[in-house]
Coordinates of C-alpha atoms in Angstrom, one line a residue:
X1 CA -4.1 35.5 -179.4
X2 CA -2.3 35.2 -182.2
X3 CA 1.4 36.5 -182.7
X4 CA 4.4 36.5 -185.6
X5 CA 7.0 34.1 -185.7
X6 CA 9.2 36.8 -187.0
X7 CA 11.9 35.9 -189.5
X8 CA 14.4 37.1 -192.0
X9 CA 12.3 36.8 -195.3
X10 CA 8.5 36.1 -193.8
X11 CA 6.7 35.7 -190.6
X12 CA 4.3 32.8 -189.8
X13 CA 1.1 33.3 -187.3
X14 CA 1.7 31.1 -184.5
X15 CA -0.2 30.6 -181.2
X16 CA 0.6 32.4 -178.1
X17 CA 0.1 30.5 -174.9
X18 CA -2.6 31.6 -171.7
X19 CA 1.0 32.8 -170.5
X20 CA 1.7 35.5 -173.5
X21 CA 4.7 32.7 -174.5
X22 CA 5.3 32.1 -178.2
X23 CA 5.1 29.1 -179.0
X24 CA 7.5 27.9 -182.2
X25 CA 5.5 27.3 -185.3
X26 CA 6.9 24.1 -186.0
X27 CA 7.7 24.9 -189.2
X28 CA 10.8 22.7 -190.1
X29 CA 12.0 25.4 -192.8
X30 CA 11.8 28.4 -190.0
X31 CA 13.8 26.3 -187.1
X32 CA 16.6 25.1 -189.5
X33 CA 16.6 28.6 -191.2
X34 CA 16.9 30.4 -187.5
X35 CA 14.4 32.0 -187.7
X36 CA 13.5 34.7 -184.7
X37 CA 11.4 34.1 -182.2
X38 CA 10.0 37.3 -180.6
X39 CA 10.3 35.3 -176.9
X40 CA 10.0 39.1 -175.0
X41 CA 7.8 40.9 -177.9
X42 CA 4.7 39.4 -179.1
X43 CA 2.8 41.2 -180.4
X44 CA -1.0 40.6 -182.1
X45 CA -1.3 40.6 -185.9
X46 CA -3.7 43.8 -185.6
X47 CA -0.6 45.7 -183.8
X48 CA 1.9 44.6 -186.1
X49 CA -0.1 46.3 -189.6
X50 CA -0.5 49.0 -187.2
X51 CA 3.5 48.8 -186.9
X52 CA 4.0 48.3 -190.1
X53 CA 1.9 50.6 -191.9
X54 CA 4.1 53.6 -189.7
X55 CA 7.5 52.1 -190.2
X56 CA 6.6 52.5 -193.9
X57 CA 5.8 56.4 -194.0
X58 CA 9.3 56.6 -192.3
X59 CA 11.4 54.4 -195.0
X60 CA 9.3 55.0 -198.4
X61 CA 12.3 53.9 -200.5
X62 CA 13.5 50.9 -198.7
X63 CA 10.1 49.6 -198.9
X64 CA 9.4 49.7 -202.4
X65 CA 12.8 48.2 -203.0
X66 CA 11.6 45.0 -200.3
X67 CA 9.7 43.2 -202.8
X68 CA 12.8 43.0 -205.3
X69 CA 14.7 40.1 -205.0
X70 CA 18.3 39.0 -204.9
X71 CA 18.6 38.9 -208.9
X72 CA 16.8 42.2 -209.3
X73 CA 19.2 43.9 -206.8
X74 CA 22.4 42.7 -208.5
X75 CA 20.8 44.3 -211.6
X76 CA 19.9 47.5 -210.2
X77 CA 23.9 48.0 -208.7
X78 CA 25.6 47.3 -212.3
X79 CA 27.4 50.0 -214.2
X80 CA 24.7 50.5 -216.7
X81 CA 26.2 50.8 -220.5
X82 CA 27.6 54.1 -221.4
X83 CA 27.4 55.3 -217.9
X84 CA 30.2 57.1 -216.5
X85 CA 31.8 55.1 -213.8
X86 CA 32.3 58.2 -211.2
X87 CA 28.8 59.3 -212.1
X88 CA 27.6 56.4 -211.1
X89 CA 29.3 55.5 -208.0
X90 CA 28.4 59.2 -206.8
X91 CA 24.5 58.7 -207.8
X92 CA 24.4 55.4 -205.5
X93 CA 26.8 56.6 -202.6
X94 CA 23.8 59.1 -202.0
X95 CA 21.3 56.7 -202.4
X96 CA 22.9 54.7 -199.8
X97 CA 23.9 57.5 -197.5
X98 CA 19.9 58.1 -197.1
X99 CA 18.8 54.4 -196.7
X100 CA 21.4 54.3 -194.1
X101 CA 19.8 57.4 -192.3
X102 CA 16.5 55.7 -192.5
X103 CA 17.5 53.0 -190.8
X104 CA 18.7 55.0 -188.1
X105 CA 15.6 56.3 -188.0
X106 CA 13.6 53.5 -187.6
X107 CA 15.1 53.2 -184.0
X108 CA 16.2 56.5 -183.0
X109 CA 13.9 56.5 -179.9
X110 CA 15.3 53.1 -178.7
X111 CA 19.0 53.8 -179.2
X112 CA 20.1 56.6 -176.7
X113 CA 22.7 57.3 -174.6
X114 CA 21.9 55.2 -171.8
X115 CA 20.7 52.0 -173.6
X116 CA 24.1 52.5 -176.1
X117 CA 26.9 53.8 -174.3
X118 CA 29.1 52.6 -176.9
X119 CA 29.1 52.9 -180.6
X120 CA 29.3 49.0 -180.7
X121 CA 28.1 46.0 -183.3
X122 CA 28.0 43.0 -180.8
X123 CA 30.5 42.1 -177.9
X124 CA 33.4 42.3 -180.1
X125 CA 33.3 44.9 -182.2
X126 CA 33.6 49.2 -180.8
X127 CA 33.9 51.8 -183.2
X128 CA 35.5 55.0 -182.0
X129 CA 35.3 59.2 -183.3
X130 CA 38.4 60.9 -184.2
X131 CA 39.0 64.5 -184.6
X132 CA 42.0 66.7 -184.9
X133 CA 43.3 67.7 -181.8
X134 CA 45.0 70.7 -182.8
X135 CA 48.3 70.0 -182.5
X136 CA 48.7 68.0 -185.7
X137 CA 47.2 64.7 -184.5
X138 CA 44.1 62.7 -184.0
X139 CA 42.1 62.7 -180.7
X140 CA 40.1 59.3 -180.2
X141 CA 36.8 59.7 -178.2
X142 CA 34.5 57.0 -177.3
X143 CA 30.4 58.1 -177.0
X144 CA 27.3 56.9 -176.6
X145 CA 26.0 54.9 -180.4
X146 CA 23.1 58.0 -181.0
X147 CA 25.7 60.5 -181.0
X148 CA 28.3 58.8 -183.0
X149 CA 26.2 57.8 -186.0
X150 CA 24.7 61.4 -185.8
X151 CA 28.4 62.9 -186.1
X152 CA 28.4 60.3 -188.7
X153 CA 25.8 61.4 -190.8
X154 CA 26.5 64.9 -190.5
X155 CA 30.3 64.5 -191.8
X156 CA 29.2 62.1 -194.7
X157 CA 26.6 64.7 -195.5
X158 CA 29.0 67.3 -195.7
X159 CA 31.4 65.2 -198.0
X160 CA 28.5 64.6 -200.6
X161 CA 27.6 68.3 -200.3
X162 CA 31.7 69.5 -200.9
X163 CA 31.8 70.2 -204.5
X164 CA 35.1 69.1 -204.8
X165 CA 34.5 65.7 -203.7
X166 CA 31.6 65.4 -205.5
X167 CA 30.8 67.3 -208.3
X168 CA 27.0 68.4 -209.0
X169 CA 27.5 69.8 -212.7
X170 CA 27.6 67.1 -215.0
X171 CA 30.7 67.1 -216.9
X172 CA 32.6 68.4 -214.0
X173 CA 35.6 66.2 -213.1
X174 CA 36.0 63.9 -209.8
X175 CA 39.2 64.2 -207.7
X176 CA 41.6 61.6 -208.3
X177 CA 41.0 60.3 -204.9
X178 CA 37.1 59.8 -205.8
X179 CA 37.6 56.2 -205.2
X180 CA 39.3 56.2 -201.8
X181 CA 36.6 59.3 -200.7
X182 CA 33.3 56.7 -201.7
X183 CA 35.7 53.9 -199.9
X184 CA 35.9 55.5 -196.8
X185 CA 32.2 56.5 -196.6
X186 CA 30.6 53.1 -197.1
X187 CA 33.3 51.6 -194.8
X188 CA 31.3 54.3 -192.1
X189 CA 28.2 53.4 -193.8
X190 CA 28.1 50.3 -193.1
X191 CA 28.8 50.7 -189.4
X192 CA 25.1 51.9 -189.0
X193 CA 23.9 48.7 -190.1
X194 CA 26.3 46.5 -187.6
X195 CA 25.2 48.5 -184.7
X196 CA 21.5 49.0 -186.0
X197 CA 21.2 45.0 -186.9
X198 CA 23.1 44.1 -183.7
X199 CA 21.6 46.6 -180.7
X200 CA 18.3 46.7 -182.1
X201 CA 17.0 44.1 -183.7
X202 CA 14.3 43.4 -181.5
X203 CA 12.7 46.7 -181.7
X204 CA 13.0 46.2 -185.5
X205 CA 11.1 43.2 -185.3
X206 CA 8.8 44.3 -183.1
X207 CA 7.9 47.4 -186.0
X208 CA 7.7 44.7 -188.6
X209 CA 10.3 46.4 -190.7
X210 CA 12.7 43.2 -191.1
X211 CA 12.2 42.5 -194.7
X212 CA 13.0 46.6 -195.2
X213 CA 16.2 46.1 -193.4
X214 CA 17.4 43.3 -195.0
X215 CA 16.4 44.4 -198.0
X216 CA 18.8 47.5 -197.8
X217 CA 21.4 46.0 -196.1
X218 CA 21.2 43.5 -199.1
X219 CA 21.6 46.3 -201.6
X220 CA 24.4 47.9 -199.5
X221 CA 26.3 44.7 -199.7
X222 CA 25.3 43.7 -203.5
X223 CA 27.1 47.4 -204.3
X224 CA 29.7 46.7 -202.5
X225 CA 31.2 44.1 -203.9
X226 CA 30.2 45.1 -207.2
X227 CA 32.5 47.9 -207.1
X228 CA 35.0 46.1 -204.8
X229 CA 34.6 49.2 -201.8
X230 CA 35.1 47.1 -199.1
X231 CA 37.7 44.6 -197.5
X232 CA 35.9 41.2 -196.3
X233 CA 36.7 41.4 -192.6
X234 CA 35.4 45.0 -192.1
X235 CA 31.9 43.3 -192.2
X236 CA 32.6 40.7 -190.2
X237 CA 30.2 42.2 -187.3
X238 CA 27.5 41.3 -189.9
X239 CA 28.7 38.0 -191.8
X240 CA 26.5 36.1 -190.6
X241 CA 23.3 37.8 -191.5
X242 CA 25.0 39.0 -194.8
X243 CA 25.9 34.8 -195.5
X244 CA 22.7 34.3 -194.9
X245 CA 20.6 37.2 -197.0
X246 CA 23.2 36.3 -199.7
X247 CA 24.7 33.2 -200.0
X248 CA 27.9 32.8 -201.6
X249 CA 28.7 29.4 -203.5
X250 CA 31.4 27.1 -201.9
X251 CA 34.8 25.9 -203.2
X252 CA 33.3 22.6 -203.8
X253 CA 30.1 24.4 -205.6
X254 CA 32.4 26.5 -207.3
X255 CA 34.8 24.1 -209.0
X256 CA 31.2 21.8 -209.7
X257 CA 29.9 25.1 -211.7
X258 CA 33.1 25.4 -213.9
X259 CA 33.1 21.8 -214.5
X260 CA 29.9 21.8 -215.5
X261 CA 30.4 24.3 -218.4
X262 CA 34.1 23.2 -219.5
X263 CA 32.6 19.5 -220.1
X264 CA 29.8 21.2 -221.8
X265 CA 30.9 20.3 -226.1
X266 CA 32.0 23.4 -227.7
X267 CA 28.8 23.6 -230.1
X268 CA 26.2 23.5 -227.4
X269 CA 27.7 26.2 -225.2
X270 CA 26.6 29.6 -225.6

């Protein structure tokens, strides 16, 4: 039979054993890239287009965005010229508020109360709800991942629905806190993907719906440094995967790039 040596950007068919155990591909580029190996979900090419072909009915949008690559992306998250700044930031804070829900949805029957007791994004890392407790203060109350994210979801979507958060009439003007109100709901955002990319990532696999994931999570991230929306360490449940979907240059790679065009003469450089 043959199965998927499932990784972040491709898959290569490899040979399953008499056993059902995938053997590695032997690809140098997929063992020094870590590339996943579905040890406890192989599955045959026919049953991953079947996969695949469903996951993509559920997240329309994040697959036609898959095939665009890093440069593309960067493009697509710039304040276009003559756009208005708020506008902007208003149009993709939506856009990103229903890729996160999609994602969701890719493993909503897998992630339930009793697989996810916790709303959690590895060993280290537990997000908690808080409410008002009536008395002037906050009550903190830990519950199962599903539930969390959907309290989530709901409170984000009634932020983006509250007109005086974020106007729907063009012209109409954008609290003075605009900037601190799309901060604090990527920062919550964002905690879908940690527990999504960190609890489930063998079911996503397993639906063939990688390249969708990453491909959103890279646009999520690509925004949000554009705009500056979020502090380094908040994604550090992700860093890994985000160093590795996009790469940032080192100091040494850095100061060789600057070099490169200060020793460049004055009547080449453009």
């Amino acid at each position: 039979m043959v199965a998927q040596c499932i990784g972040l950007n491709r898959r290569c068919d490899v040979i399953v054993s008499g056993k059902g155990t995938l053997m590695n591909c032997g690809r140098e580029d997929c063992i020094e890239e870590g590339y996943i190996m579905a040890d406890d979900h192989v599955i045959s090419t026919t049953e991953a287009q079947a996969a695949t072909a469903a996951i993509s009915r559920i997240c329309n949008s994040i697959v036609d965005s898959s095939t665009l690559g890093s440069s593309r992306l960067k493009d697509c998250v710039k304040l276009p010229r003559g756009e208005d700044r708020n506008e902007w930031l208003a149009a993709n804070v939506t856009d990103l508020f229903k890729q996160a829900r999609m994602i969701f949805g890719i493993v909503y029957d897998a992630c339930t109360a009793e697989s996810c007791q916790t709303m959690s994004a590895g060993a280290r890392h537990e997000y908690f709800w808080t409410e008002e407790d009536g008395k002037g203060g906050q009550r903190i109350i830990e519950m199962p991942a599903c539930d969390y994210i959907d309290y989530l979801l709901s409170a984000v979507g009634d932020q983006l629905d509250d007109e005086t958060s974020f106007p729907s009439k063009l012209g109409e003007p954008f609290p003075p806190n605009f900037i601190e109100i799309v901060k604090s709901i990527v920062k919550r955002l964002f905690r879908i993907y940690a527990h999504v990319m960190t609890a489930h990532i063998e079911v996503i696999a397993t639906l063939g719906a990688i390249s969708h994931v990453n491909t959103s999570l890279k646009h999520f991230v690509l925004f949000i440094r554009e705009f500056d929306l979020m502090k380094q360490e908040d994604l550090t449940p992700l860093a890994s995967i985000i160093d590795r979907l996009l790469p940032r240059m080192t100091a040494a790679e850095v100061t060789q790039a600057v070099n490169a065009v200060t020793s460049t003469p004055p009547s080449v450089r453009r």
